[in-house]
Short mmCIF file of C-alpha atoms in Angstrom, two decimals:
data_model
loop_
_atom_site.label_atom_id
_atom_site.label_comp_id
_atom_site.label_asym_id
_atom_site.label_seq_id
_atom_site.Cartn_x
_atom_site.Cartn_y
_atom_site.Cartn_z
CA MET A 1 -0.06 0.01 0.06
CA THR A 2 2.71 2.37 0.99
CA LEU A 3 4.76 1.58 -2.26
CA SER A 4 1.57 2.22 -4.33
CA ARG A 5 0.92 5.50 -2.48
CA ARG A 6 4.79 6.44 -3.35
CA THR A 7 4.26 5.37 -6.97
CA THR A 8 1.16 7.47 -7.15
CA LEU A 9 2.66 10.67 -5.63
CA ALA A 10 5.80 10.12 -7.81
CA ALA A 11 3.58 9.99 -10.94
CA LEU A 12 1.54 12.97 -9.94
CA ALA A 13 4.84 14.94 -9.31
CA VAL A 14 6.12 14.12 -12.73
CA SER A 15 2.81 15.02 -14.26
CA LEU A 16 2.62 18.43 -12.51
CA GLY A 17 6.09 19.00 -13.50
CA CYS A 18 5.48 18.20 -17.25
CA THR A 19 2.12 20.36 -16.99
CA LEU A 20 3.93 23.42 -15.43
CA GLY A 21 6.77 23.04 -18.00
CA ALA A 22 4.45 22.96 -20.81
CA THR A 23 2.74 26.13 -19.30
CA ALA A 24 6.07 28.04 -19.00
CA THR A 25 7.20 27.01 -22.45
CA HIS A 26 3.74 28.30 -23.74
CA ALA A 27 4.12 31.49 -21.71
CA GLN A 28 7.35 32.39 -23.35
CA PRO A 29 7.24 32.61 -27.18
CA ALA A 30 10.17 31.02 -29.08
CA TYR A 31 13.01 33.50 -29.77
CA PRO A 32 13.42 34.98 -32.25
CA SER A 33 9.83 34.95 -33.56
CA GLN A 34 10.44 37.74 -36.26
CA PRO A 35 13.57 39.33 -37.98
CA VAL A 36 16.02 40.95 -35.58
CA LYS A 37 17.46 44.44 -36.28
CA LEU A 38 21.05 44.66 -35.35
CA VAL A 39 21.79 48.58 -35.07
CA ASN A 40 25.49 49.59 -35.82
CA ASN A 41 25.82 52.89 -34.34
CA PHE A 42 28.63 53.91 -36.76
CA PRO A 43 28.85 54.36 -40.64
CA PRO A 44 29.26 51.33 -42.97
CA GLY A 45 32.57 49.85 -43.63
CA GLY A 46 34.30 50.27 -40.13
CA PRO A 47 35.45 47.45 -37.84
CA SER A 48 32.13 47.21 -35.71
CA ASP A 49 30.12 47.18 -38.96
CA ILE A 50 32.09 44.49 -40.60
CA LEU A 51 32.08 42.31 -37.48
CA ALA A 52 28.29 42.74 -36.94
CA ARG A 53 27.77 41.63 -40.57
CA SER A 54 29.96 38.47 -40.27
CA VAL A 55 28.11 37.59 -36.86
CA ALA A 56 24.66 38.24 -38.37
CA ALA A 57 25.11 35.91 -41.05
CA VAL A 58 25.77 33.02 -38.90
CA LEU A 59 22.90 34.06 -36.39
CA ALA A 60 20.53 34.16 -39.23
CA ASP A 61 21.65 30.56 -40.54
CA THR A 62 21.55 29.06 -36.78
CA LEU A 63 18.35 30.78 -35.65
CA LYS A 64 16.46 30.75 -38.78
CA GLN A 65 15.43 34.31 -38.83
CA PRO A 66 16.80 37.44 -40.71
CA PHE A 67 19.32 39.57 -38.80
CA VAL A 68 19.73 42.63 -40.54
CA VAL A 69 22.38 45.21 -39.95
CA GLU A 70 21.18 48.91 -40.01
CA ASN A 71 23.66 51.70 -39.61
CA LYS A 72 22.48 54.66 -37.63
CA ALA A 73 25.69 56.76 -37.18
CA GLY A 74 25.68 60.13 -35.41
CA ALA A 75 26.69 62.07 -32.24
CA ALA A 76 29.49 59.61 -31.64
CA GLY A 77 27.11 56.75 -31.57
CA ASN A 78 24.37 58.22 -29.05
CA ILE A 79 21.82 58.19 -32.10
CA GLY A 80 21.91 54.58 -32.77
CA ALA A 81 22.29 53.38 -29.11
CA ASP A 82 19.08 55.86 -28.34
CA THR A 83 17.23 53.89 -30.89
CA VAL A 84 17.86 50.61 -29.22
CA ALA A 85 17.28 52.00 -25.69
CA LYS A 86 13.98 53.16 -26.85
CA SER A 87 12.95 49.79 -28.56
CA THR A 88 10.84 46.93 -27.29
CA ALA A 89 12.99 44.94 -24.99
CA ASP A 90 12.38 41.59 -26.58
CA GLY A 91 15.65 40.96 -28.25
CA HIS A 92 14.47 41.74 -31.61
CA THR A 93 16.52 45.17 -31.67
CA LEU A 94 20.22 44.89 -30.45
CA LEU A 95 22.98 47.36 -30.58
CA PHE A 96 26.20 46.21 -32.18
CA GLY A 97 28.68 48.68 -31.26
CA ILE A 98 31.65 49.78 -29.41
CA ASP A 99 32.41 50.61 -25.68
CA THR A 100 32.87 54.48 -26.11
CA THR A 101 29.12 55.25 -26.36
CA PHE A 102 29.06 53.97 -22.90
CA THR A 103 32.58 54.62 -21.48
CA ILE A 104 33.39 58.22 -23.13
CA ASN A 105 30.13 59.84 -24.20
CA PRO A 106 28.59 60.31 -20.73
CA HIS A 107 31.51 62.39 -19.57
CA LEU A 108 31.66 64.27 -22.89
CA TYR A 109 27.98 65.13 -23.40
CA ALA A 110 26.24 67.37 -20.94
CA ARG A 111 22.80 65.75 -22.13
CA MET A 112 22.70 62.22 -23.21
CA PRO A 113 19.51 61.12 -25.03
CA PHE A 114 19.42 58.04 -23.00
CA GLN A 115 21.26 56.71 -19.69
CA PRO A 116 23.99 54.02 -19.85
CA GLY A 117 21.86 51.97 -17.54
CA ASP A 118 19.06 51.81 -20.20
CA LEU A 119 21.13 49.05 -21.96
CA LYS A 120 22.78 46.01 -20.78
CA PRO A 121 25.77 44.09 -22.21
CA VAL A 122 24.97 40.82 -23.98
CA VAL A 123 28.43 40.00 -24.68
CA ILE A 124 31.82 41.84 -25.33
CA MET A 125 32.79 40.02 -28.60
CA ALA A 126 36.31 41.18 -29.17
CA SER A 127 38.90 43.86 -28.49
CA SER A 128 41.56 45.63 -30.36
CA GLY A 129 44.11 48.60 -30.02
CA LEU A 130 44.52 51.54 -32.27
CA LEU A 131 47.54 52.24 -34.71
CA LEU A 132 49.41 55.64 -34.47
CA GLY A 133 50.31 56.86 -37.88
CA VAL A 134 51.41 59.81 -39.62
CA HIS A 135 51.76 61.12 -43.32
CA PRO A 136 55.33 60.33 -44.72
CA SER A 137 55.60 64.14 -45.69
CA THR A 138 55.98 64.96 -41.83
CA GLY A 139 59.53 63.25 -41.84
CA ILE A 140 58.38 61.45 -38.77
CA LYS A 141 59.81 57.88 -38.78
CA THR A 142 59.82 56.87 -35.19
CA PHE A 143 57.65 57.82 -31.85
CA GLY A 144 61.13 59.61 -30.74
CA ASP A 145 60.70 61.71 -33.83
CA LEU A 146 57.21 62.47 -33.11
CA LEU A 147 58.07 63.57 -29.62
CA THR A 148 61.05 65.72 -30.99
CA GLN A 149 58.86 67.40 -33.66
CA GLY A 150 55.68 67.93 -31.50
CA ARG A 151 57.58 69.83 -28.92
CA SER A 152 58.35 72.49 -31.57
CA LYS A 153 55.08 72.45 -33.67
CA ASN A 154 51.49 71.62 -33.33
CA LEU A 155 50.63 68.37 -35.00
CA ASN A 156 46.91 67.68 -36.20
CA PHE A 157 45.49 64.15 -35.61
CA SER A 158 42.32 63.07 -37.34
CA SER A 159 39.80 60.75 -35.57
CA ALA A 160 36.51 59.01 -36.40
CA GLY A 161 34.56 61.78 -34.68
CA ASN A 162 34.00 63.63 -31.12
CA GLY A 163 33.94 60.80 -28.47
CA SER A 164 35.63 58.26 -30.67
CA PRO A 165 38.69 55.93 -29.61
CA GLY A 166 40.89 58.41 -31.69
CA HIS A 167 39.73 61.29 -30.06
CA LEU A 168 40.46 60.10 -26.54
CA ALA A 169 43.79 58.71 -27.57
CA ALA A 170 44.99 62.10 -29.22
CA ALA A 171 43.89 63.69 -25.96
CA MET A 172 45.76 61.15 -23.91
CA LEU A 173 48.87 61.65 -25.98
CA GLY A 174 48.77 65.45 -25.64
CA ASN A 175 48.22 65.22 -21.68
CA SER A 176 51.28 62.42 -21.18
CA THR A 177 53.86 64.04 -23.43
CA PRO A 178 54.94 67.37 -24.23
CA ILE A 179 53.50 66.94 -27.63
CA LYS A 180 51.21 69.64 -28.88
CA THR A 181 48.08 68.21 -30.72
CA THR A 182 44.90 69.50 -32.37
CA HIS A 183 41.84 67.17 -32.95
CA ILE A 184 40.23 67.22 -36.23
CA PRO A 185 37.13 64.95 -36.14
CA TYR A 186 35.58 63.17 -39.18
CA ARG A 187 32.72 61.04 -39.74
CA GLY A 188 34.01 57.88 -39.43
CA ASN A 189 37.08 55.75 -39.40
CA THR A 190 37.40 55.60 -43.18
CA PRO A 191 37.48 59.62 -43.80
CA ALA A 192 39.89 59.87 -40.88
CA VAL A 193 42.29 57.53 -42.54
CA THR A 194 41.67 59.35 -45.98
CA ALA A 195 42.40 62.63 -44.18
CA VAL A 196 46.01 61.03 -43.11
CA LEU A 197 46.68 59.71 -46.85
CA ALA A 198 45.75 63.02 -48.45
CA GLY A 199 47.94 64.99 -46.03
CA GLU A 200 45.13 66.80 -44.64
CA VAL A 201 46.52 66.14 -41.29
CA ASP A 202 49.82 65.02 -39.74
CA GLY A 203 48.54 61.65 -38.47
CA GLY A 204 45.99 59.91 -36.58
CA ILE A 205 45.50 57.07 -33.87
CA LEU A 206 42.89 54.96 -35.71
CA ALA A 207 41.48 51.49 -36.10
CA THR A 208 44.26 49.02 -36.98
CA PRO A 209 42.36 47.56 -40.09
CA GLY A 210 41.81 50.87 -41.93
CA MET A 211 45.43 52.09 -41.33
CA LEU A 212 47.48 48.84 -42.18
CA PRO A 213 46.84 48.38 -45.89
CA HIS A 214 48.43 51.91 -46.45
CA VAL A 215 51.26 51.37 -44.00
CA GLN A 216 52.29 48.41 -45.94
CA VAL A 217 52.52 50.22 -49.19
CA GLY A 218 54.37 52.95 -47.57
CA ARG A 219 51.54 55.74 -47.85
CA ILE A 220 51.31 55.84 -43.93
CA THR A 221 54.28 55.55 -41.43
CA ALA A 222 53.21 53.57 -38.46
CA LEU A 223 54.86 54.39 -35.15
CA ALA A 224 53.07 52.16 -32.56
CA VAL A 225 49.91 50.46 -31.34
CA THR A 226 47.88 51.31 -28.03
CA SER A 227 47.26 47.59 -27.29
CA ALA A 228 48.89 45.87 -24.35
CA GLN A 229 49.90 43.20 -26.97
CA ARG A 230 51.52 43.61 -30.30
CA SER A 231 49.39 43.49 -33.30
CA ARG A 232 49.47 40.14 -35.02
CA LEU A 233 49.19 42.05 -38.62
CA ALA A 234 52.19 44.22 -37.79
CA PRO A 235 54.42 42.60 -35.14
CA GLN A 236 57.36 44.89 -35.88
CA LEU A 237 55.17 47.90 -34.12
CA PRO A 238 55.98 48.47 -30.59
CA THR A 239 53.27 48.91 -28.06
CA VAL A 240 53.11 52.16 -26.23
CA ALA A 241 53.91 50.49 -23.00
CA GLU A 242 57.30 49.36 -24.62
CA LEU A 243 57.85 53.02 -25.64
CA GLY A 244 57.48 53.77 -21.71
CA LEU A 245 54.12 55.14 -21.98
CA LYS A 246 51.70 52.51 -20.47
CA SER A 247 49.36 55.26 -19.56
CA LEU A 248 48.51 55.56 -23.37
CA GLU A 249 47.33 51.95 -23.52
CA GLN A 250 43.72 52.07 -24.81
CA GLU A 251 41.64 49.14 -26.19
CA VAL A 252 38.33 49.26 -28.15
CA LEU A 253 35.79 46.95 -27.02
CA TYR A 254 33.40 45.41 -29.53
CA LEU A 255 30.01 44.42 -27.93
CA VAL A 256 26.35 43.59 -28.01
CA MET A 257 23.85 45.51 -26.06
CA ALA A 258 20.07 45.15 -25.46
CA PRO A 259 17.57 47.25 -23.79
CA ALA A 260 17.83 46.83 -20.09
CA ALA A 261 14.33 44.93 -19.69
CA THR A 262 15.20 42.21 -22.02
CA PRO A 263 14.37 38.84 -20.56
CA ASP A 264 17.42 36.97 -19.03
CA ALA A 265 16.50 33.97 -20.94
CA VAL A 266 16.72 35.77 -24.38
CA VAL A 267 20.06 37.45 -23.25
CA GLN A 268 21.31 33.92 -22.33
CA LEU A 269 20.34 32.63 -25.75
CA LEU A 270 21.93 35.27 -27.66
CA GLN A 271 25.16 35.01 -25.60
CA ARG A 272 25.39 31.36 -26.38
CA HIS A 273 24.76 31.79 -30.10
CA ILE A 274 26.99 34.96 -30.45
CA THR A 275 29.88 33.16 -28.67
CA ASP A 276 29.36 30.21 -30.75
CA ALA A 277 29.39 32.39 -33.87
CA LEU A 278 32.69 34.09 -32.93
CA LYS A 279 34.49 30.55 -32.72
CA ARG A 280 33.37 29.68 -36.21
CA PRO A 281 36.31 29.58 -38.64
CA GLU A 282 35.09 32.17 -40.94
CA VAL A 283 34.23 34.47 -38.22
CA GLN A 284 37.80 33.85 -36.86
CA ALA A 285 39.29 34.50 -39.97
CA ARG A 286 37.33 37.86 -40.13
CA LEU A 287 38.46 38.76 -36.44
CA ASN A 288 42.28 37.93 -37.49
CA SER A 289 41.80 40.22 -40.37
CA LEU A 290 40.65 43.11 -38.46
CA ASP A 291 43.21 42.39 -35.95
CA LEU A 292 40.58 41.75 -33.13
CA PHE A 293 41.07 39.51 -30.21
CA TYR A 294 38.32 37.28 -29.16
CA GLU A 295 36.92 38.11 -25.65
CA GLY A 296 33.38 36.57 -25.04
CA THR A 297 32.83 38.47 -21.80
CA THR A 298 29.35 38.32 -20.43
CA GLY A 299 27.38 39.07 -17.40
CA ALA A 300 28.69 41.05 -14.39
CA ALA A 301 32.15 40.61 -15.78
CA ALA A 302 31.21 42.63 -18.81
CA THR A 303 29.39 45.30 -16.66
CA GLN A 304 32.28 45.58 -14.43
CA ARG A 305 34.81 45.93 -17.34
CA LEU A 306 32.71 48.84 -18.99
CA ALA A 307 32.32 50.50 -15.55
CA ASP A 308 36.25 50.56 -14.91
CA MET A 309 36.86 51.79 -18.50
CA SER A 310 34.25 54.52 -17.86
CA ALA A 311 35.87 55.58 -14.58
CA ARG A 312 39.20 55.85 -16.39
CA TYR A 313 38.14 57.68 -19.43
CA GLY A 314 36.17 60.08 -17.33
CA ALA A 315 39.12 61.18 -15.38
CA VAL A 316 40.88 61.58 -18.91
CA VAL A 317 37.99 63.70 -20.13
CA ARG A 318 38.32 65.89 -17.03
CA ALA A 319 42.19 66.23 -17.22
CA THR A 320 42.28 66.97 -20.66
CA GLY A 321 39.16 69.18 -21.22
CA MET A 322 37.88 67.20 -24.02
CA THR A 323 34.68 68.32 -25.37
CA ALA A 324 32.18 67.26 -27.93
CA GLN A 325 32.72 70.05 -30.18
#
């Protein structure tokens, strides 16, 4: 009798569990249930845009829904990020961008259209440094030459725009050395590199992928990289730390953000599929071609990393008097 009662209770428990499980599954619709918009908040053709399209192709294949990259540039990434922050928090609109929207802009803009807390990290996909390069007509061939020339004359440096990594890097360079610099913002990394090529500016501290092809044919003279490790594509270049300027180390984080109220289950599914996509051979090849290093950081670790970078960059903005103008 006891055995029969236990058997009955066990069967009831299994039945109840199945019923509850079925109810929970029914209550939460499958994701994605429609095409997913991936907002890249910078112009087409830059590293974040290229990476977004590479990952989107894999996600569309594995999750059986279109993942469409839409470029919404402007205000150092604020316009695109604001679009995502104000979207429905169901995982069907995501931000594929870089950290500076959250680590520099809040210190640079008196009025932000959104608060950093309106979005949360899904995953930090990859990181990279920047490349410091100058036009050959400057006669600068080494970082030492840059220091010598920069003491006696003002040097113009292009960037991908106000609040961009290159803007911060140029400000840090001027703050940490006797070099006199003037920041010249452009609308994206490609126009900023073009300005160096044309001799419109003396140089730039810009995304490595856009600079290297021109370095390799002698149209830009490369001096150093800002990453903690040497570039895989140009290992002959010293890091700024090797030059005795560790304070100039800077990395760019390529990340995916979602509206803060996005369900954890959706975020976790995205984390799993995006990190899997980043490990695919074709995406690894793309990372290598862009000189990006795989990260795969999620959850509290990603949030803390962004907070630490924001604190550091905020101090730089205050010390250098950087503005969004």
